[in-house]
Amino acid sequence: MDLFRKTIICFLIVIASMFNIMLAQTTNAINWKEDLKIYKTSLEQKHIDIYHSITKEDFLEEWFKIYNNVESLSDFKIILKLMRLTRRINDGHTSVSLRNMSTHRFPFEIEWIENKWYVVKTLNKNKKILKTTLESINGISIDTVTQKISEIAQFVENEYSLKDRTGSYLTISEVLFHLNLIDATNKATFSFRNQNNELITLELAGITTEMWEEAGISEIHLTVPEIEKPNNVNPDLWFTSISGKKALYINFESYPTFEDMQIFGEQLISYIQENKTKQVIIDMRENGGGDLYVGTVLAYALNLADSIDWKNGVFVLTSHKTFSAATSNAALFKQLLNAKVIGQPTGSNPNGYQDMDSFILPNSKLVITYSKRLFRLSNQVNTALQPDIIVNQKKSDLVNNIDTVLRVLLNRF
């Protein structure tokens, strides 16, 4: 029996050694030391001022901790440590992007409404969790989960984008697994609470972005009856009249090319002049940024319309998702168009490091973004663009698919 026991122990030791060798080989398949050198050198050379918030000594101390321990870390653990370090640069445009990484996401999206995480999008087969609140993941309270996620979330510039980005990273299965929040790489149990206070528990598998885009989706569409989206328009940039009012609604969700914005501006000004439009709403709540100077083309076009009430008739809608050039343009619209900002504080700051560019680490293919410019577009220093009138989405309106911000604004007309 002793001989048998010794044989078993020796066998287990051999297996463990082989596993450790395989693990090391898997980790070392990527030349992380070379990538880390390029990460540091490139940021120092390309960023306008990488040490504006963190000292060089503190940055290097943290960088060396990663560099000297790559052999004992899995690839994704190294990525998470790089994400933490990059967050300390304190610049929402300087980040570690996962877009080149093979990741999976759990099939739902959430938004922070009245201090709870509400499911706003999911697969058709899981439609019953739409409008529910996320309570826990694998039995871990959502507060604990979000605290850990918030420490590594990227593209964070202030407290508002921190909340928004936390929600988006929370559904990435690899992030949850390597933060030790779930015990399988691609599967977890989620608990949701519906409007009747009933708990719904689902075991969900992570899917690729391609699978998510091709799947049948159920999502919340917040609307008001006075505004209807026209058919056959660019889904990211369109305008329509507001029923019963001499007013126009512009959905500015993302940036087109300079030439396309010129064409859009010409169509816009023709419509305004023909219909004697008095009030204009520019909705930038879903706009995550683009080319600041393209946005000024829109301002130029609107400025040609004499029928607009230039004292009280121009409004810009913002949210925590409004970021980068969208924030800058919202700030400029206040100055150039005498616009009033309605909604939530923006996710980025009108004064800060912007104009994002990127480079790719050659071995891991990890994308690193960085800021090339420093913009100063507001008297509000180191903070979000604050609305003239703060309006948050209400839970009661969410249940009824009503856009609270538009409802409140239109009631003022």
Coordinates of C-alpha atoms in Angstrom, one line a residue, residues 111 113-114 116-120 127-135 192-200 220 394-401:
E111 CA -28.0 51.0 -17.7
I113 CA -31.3 54.2 -13.7
E114 CA -32.5 55.5 -10.3
K116 CA -30.2 50.3 -10.1
W117 CA -28.9 48.4 -13.1
Y118 CA -31.8 47.9 -15.5
V119 CA -31.6 45.4 -18.4
V120 CA -32.3 47.4 -21.6
K127 CA -37.0 38.7 -23.2
K128 CA -38.4 38.1 -19.7
I129 CA -35.4 39.9 -18.1
L130 CA -36.0 43.1 -20.1
K131 CA -36.7 46.0 -17.7
T132 CA -35.6 43.9 -14.7
T133 CA -32.8 44.9 -12.3
L134 CA -29.6 42.9 -12.1
E135 CA -29.2 41.7 -8.5
F192 CA -32.7 39.5 -11.9
R193 CA -35.6 41.1 -10.1
N194 CA -38.7 42.0 -12.1
Q195 CA -41.4 44.6 -11.6
N196 CA -43.4 42.3 -9.4
N197 CA -40.4 41.9 -7.1
E198 CA -39.9 38.3 -8.3
L199 CA -36.4 36.9 -8.6
I200 CA -35.5 35.4 -12.0
I220 CA -36.2 49.1 -24.9
K394 CA -37.3 57.8 -14.6
K395 CA -38.0 54.1 -13.8
S396 CA -41.7 54.7 -14.2
D397 CA -41.2 56.1 -17.7
L398 CA -38.8 53.2 -18.6
V399 CA -41.5 50.7 -17.8
N400 CA -43.8 52.5 -20.2
N401 CA -41.1 53.1 -22.9

